[in-house]
XYZ file of C-alpha atoms in Angstrom:
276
model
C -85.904 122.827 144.135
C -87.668 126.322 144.495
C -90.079 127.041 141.616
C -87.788 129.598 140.516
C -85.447 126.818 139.707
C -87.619 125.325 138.035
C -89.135 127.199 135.811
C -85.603 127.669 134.757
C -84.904 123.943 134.413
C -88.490 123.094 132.758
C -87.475 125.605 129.899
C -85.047 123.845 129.259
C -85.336 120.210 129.322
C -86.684 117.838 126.778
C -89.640 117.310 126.075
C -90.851 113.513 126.269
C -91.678 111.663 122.874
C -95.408 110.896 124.687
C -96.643 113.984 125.551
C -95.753 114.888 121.619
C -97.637 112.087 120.582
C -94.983 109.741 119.253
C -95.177 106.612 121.217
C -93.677 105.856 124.298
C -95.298 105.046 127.567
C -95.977 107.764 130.267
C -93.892 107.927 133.292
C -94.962 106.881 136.572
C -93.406 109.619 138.255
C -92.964 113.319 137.452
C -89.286 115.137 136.390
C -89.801 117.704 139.401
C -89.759 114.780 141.543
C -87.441 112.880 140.051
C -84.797 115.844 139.880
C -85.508 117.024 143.319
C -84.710 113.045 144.404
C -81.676 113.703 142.570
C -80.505 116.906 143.984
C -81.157 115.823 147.617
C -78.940 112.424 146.607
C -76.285 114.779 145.357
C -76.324 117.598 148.058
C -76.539 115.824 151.091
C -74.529 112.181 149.967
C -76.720 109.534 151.102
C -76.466 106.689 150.192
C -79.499 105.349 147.686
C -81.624 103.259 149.815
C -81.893 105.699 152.608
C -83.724 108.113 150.372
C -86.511 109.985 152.644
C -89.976 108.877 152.093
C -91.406 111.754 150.788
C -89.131 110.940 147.466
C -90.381 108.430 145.159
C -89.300 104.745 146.041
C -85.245 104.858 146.112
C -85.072 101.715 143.233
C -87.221 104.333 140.852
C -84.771 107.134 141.073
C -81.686 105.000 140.539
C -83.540 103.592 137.223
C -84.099 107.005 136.320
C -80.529 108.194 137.132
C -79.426 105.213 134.988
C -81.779 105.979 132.342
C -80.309 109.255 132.137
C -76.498 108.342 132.346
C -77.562 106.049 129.550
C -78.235 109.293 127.165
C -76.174 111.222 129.057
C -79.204 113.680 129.559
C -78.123 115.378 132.787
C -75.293 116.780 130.599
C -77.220 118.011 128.153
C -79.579 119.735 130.511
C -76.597 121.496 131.566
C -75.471 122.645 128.573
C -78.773 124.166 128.206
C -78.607 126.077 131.019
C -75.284 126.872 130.825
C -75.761 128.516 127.249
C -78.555 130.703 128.634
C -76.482 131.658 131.529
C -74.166 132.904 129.322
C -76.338 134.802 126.535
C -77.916 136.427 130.080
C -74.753 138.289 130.409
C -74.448 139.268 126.532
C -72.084 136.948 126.039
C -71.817 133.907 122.754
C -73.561 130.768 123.940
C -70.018 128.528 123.175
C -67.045 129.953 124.836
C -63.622 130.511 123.444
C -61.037 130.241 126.297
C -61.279 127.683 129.227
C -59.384 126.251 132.409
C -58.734 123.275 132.817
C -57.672 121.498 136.716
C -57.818 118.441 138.382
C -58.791 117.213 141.643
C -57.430 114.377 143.728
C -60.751 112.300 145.890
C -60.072 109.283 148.310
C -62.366 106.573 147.447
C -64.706 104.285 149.738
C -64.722 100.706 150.299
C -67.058 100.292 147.072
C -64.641 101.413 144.792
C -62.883 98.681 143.060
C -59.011 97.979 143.055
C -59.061 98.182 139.045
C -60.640 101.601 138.676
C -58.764 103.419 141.853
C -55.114 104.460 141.588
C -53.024 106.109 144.545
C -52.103 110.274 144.148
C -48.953 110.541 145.580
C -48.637 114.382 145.369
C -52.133 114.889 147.428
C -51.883 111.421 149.266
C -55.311 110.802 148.002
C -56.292 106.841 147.284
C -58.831 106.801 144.564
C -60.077 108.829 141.449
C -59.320 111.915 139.949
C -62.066 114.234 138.139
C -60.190 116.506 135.289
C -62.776 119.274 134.822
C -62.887 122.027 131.457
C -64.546 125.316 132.063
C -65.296 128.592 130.727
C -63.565 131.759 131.808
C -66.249 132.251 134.321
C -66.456 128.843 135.989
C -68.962 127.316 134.263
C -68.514 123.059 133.602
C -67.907 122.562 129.941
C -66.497 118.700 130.403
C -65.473 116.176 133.278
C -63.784 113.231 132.591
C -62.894 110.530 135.806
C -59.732 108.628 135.901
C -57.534 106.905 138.602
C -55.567 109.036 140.623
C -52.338 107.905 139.281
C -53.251 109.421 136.023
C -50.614 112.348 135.291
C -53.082 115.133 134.484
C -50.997 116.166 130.934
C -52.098 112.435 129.978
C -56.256 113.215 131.125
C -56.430 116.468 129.453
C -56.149 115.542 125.900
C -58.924 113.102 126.606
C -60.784 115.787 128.085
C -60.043 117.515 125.631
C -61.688 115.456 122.688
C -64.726 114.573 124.725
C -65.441 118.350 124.567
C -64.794 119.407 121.108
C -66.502 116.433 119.545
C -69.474 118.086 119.748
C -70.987 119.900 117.131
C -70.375 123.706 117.493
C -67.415 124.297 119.558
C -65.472 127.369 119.465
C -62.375 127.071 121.780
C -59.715 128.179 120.875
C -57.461 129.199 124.068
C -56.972 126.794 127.375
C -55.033 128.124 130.439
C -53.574 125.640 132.638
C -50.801 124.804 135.295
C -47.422 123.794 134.943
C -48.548 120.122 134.739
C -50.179 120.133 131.286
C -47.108 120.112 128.750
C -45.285 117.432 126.739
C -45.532 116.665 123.496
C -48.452 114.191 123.092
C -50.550 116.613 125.119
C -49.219 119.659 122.471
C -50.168 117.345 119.571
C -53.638 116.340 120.639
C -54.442 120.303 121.256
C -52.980 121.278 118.027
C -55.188 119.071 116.361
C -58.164 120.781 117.044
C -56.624 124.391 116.937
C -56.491 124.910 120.626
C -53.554 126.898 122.171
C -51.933 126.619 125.276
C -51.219 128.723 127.804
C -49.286 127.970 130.977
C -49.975 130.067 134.494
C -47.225 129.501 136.323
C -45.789 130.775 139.844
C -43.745 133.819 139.916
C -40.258 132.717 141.513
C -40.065 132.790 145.189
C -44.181 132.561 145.785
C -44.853 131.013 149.212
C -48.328 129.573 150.371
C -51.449 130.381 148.962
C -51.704 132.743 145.796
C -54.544 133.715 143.840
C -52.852 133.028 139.865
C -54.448 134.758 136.996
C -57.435 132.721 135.496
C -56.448 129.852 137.230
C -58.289 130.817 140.562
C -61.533 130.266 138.255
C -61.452 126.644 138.086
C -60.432 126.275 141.619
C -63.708 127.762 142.757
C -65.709 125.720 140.773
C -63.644 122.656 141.666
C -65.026 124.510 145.129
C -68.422 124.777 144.421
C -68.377 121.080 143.260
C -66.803 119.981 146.293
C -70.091 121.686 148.540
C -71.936 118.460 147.306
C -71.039 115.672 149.580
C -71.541 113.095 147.571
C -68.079 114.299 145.795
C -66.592 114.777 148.780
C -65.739 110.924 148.751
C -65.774 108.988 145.775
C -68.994 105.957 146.350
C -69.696 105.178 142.686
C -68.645 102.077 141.296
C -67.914 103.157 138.149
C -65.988 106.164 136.827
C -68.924 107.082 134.480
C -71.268 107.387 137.518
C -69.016 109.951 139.210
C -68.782 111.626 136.108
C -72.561 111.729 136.257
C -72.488 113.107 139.829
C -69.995 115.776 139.092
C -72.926 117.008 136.204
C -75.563 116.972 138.990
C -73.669 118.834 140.999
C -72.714 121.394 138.672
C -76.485 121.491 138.069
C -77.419 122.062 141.460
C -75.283 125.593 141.503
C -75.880 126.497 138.178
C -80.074 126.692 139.029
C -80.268 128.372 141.791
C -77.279 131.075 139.928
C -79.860 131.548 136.860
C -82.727 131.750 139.703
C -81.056 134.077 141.632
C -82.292 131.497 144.719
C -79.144 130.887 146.291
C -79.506 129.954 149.721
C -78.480 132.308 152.203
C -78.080 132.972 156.431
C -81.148 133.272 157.714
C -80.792 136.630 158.907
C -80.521 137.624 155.316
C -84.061 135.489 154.753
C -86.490 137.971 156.949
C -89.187 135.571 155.222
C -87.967 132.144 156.687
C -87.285 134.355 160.156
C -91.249 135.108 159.614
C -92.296 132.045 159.242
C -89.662 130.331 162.302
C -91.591 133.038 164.397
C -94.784 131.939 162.892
């Protein structure tokens, strides 16, 4: 993490109850180094105890990633960020309208038989992340089932796991042809959501860029440049929900940084230093 990054991410995270004087015991180990253990995890998909050295001892960071699954503070770190990304651009801190997708991951050997289903439409053996964002991309919710799960039975789950927070304000969703039925019309109703289906024009062959939909493909994209999501490792569904946050994370940083890595050739400072 550049210290571009974060400053941006130290603005916005908590601030522990001991350094405001309300009990607790200080940590061992600073957030910079935590997060940046984190990040490298997430990026590059090792596995835990392989964790380089110069992180702090691999058993510490897991605590600490379990500590924060626990309070589910990784998403609310986002959510942080994400709301300043947006009032950068002039825009309200909750959105309106969102996407919502799914995406289809084969699972590893750790995965059990109970949470792991079989896709057949993508031939993919093991979980399926149904993702929520706003019309630019951003992650608003992520929610991990098997991959037999018919993605108009996820989204109303998705769905409620959003809007159950305090403050929402959507009130339009765009999706594919697969989100319809009635239970899925119902569940949307309830909270005053419309629907809106994107559909293929008639006699579309191959690959076609469809109207708002293309938005949550990239960041189903960007998600997917983390290789620990490239393959699902967790053992449970909640972990790989936690993953898909960090990942999200990772991007949304370096955006609100305006750090994101680049060819060298385009980095006359790192062909400086190479020289150097």
């Amino acid at each position: 993490m550049t210290d571009a990054e974060w400053a941006e991410v130290r603005a916005a995270m908590p601030v522990p109850a001991w350094l405001l004087q309300q009990g607790g015991r200080p940590e061992a180990h600073c957030h910079r180094e935590m997060l940046d253990a984190m990040r490298y995890l997430v990026d590059n998909g090792s596995k835990w105890m392989a964790m380089p050295v110069d992180f702090p001892y691999w058993r510490a960071v897991y605590d600490f990633f379990r500590r924060w699954r626990t309070y589910d503070y990784v998403r609310e770190l986002y959510e942080r960020l994400r709301r300043a990304a947006r009032e950068q651009k002039g825009r309200n801190a909750e959105p309106s309208a969102g996407i919502i997708d799914s995406q289809s991951v084969d699972a590893s050997e750790t995965v059990g038989e109970d949470s792991r289903g079989y896709d057949g439409g993508k031939s993919r053996d093991g979980r399926k992340r149904h993702i929520l964002t706003d019309s630019e991309g951003l992650l608003l919710e992520v929610t991990v089932t098997t991959a037999d799960v018919h993605d108009s039975k996820a989204a109303p789950a998705l769905l409620e796991a959003f809007m159950d927070q305090p403050g929402r304000l959507l009130k339009l969703v765009w999706v594919d042809s697969a989100y319809q039925g009635p239970a899925l019309a119902k569940a949307f109703a309830r909270h005053g959501v419309r629907v809106e289906v994107v559909r293929r024009s008639d006699g579309q062959r191959g690959f076609v860029v469809l109207a708002r939909r293309w938005v949550v493909e990239r960041t189903l994209s960007w998600l997917s440049r983390s290789r620990r999501l490239n393959r699902d490792h967790e053992r449970r569904p909640d972990h790989h929900a936690q993953m898909v946050w960090w990942a999200a994370m990772i991007r949304l940083s370096r955006h609100l940084a305006g750090d994101a890595p680049r060819w060298p050739e385009k980095r006359p400072d790192r062909q400086a230093q190479a020289r150097a």
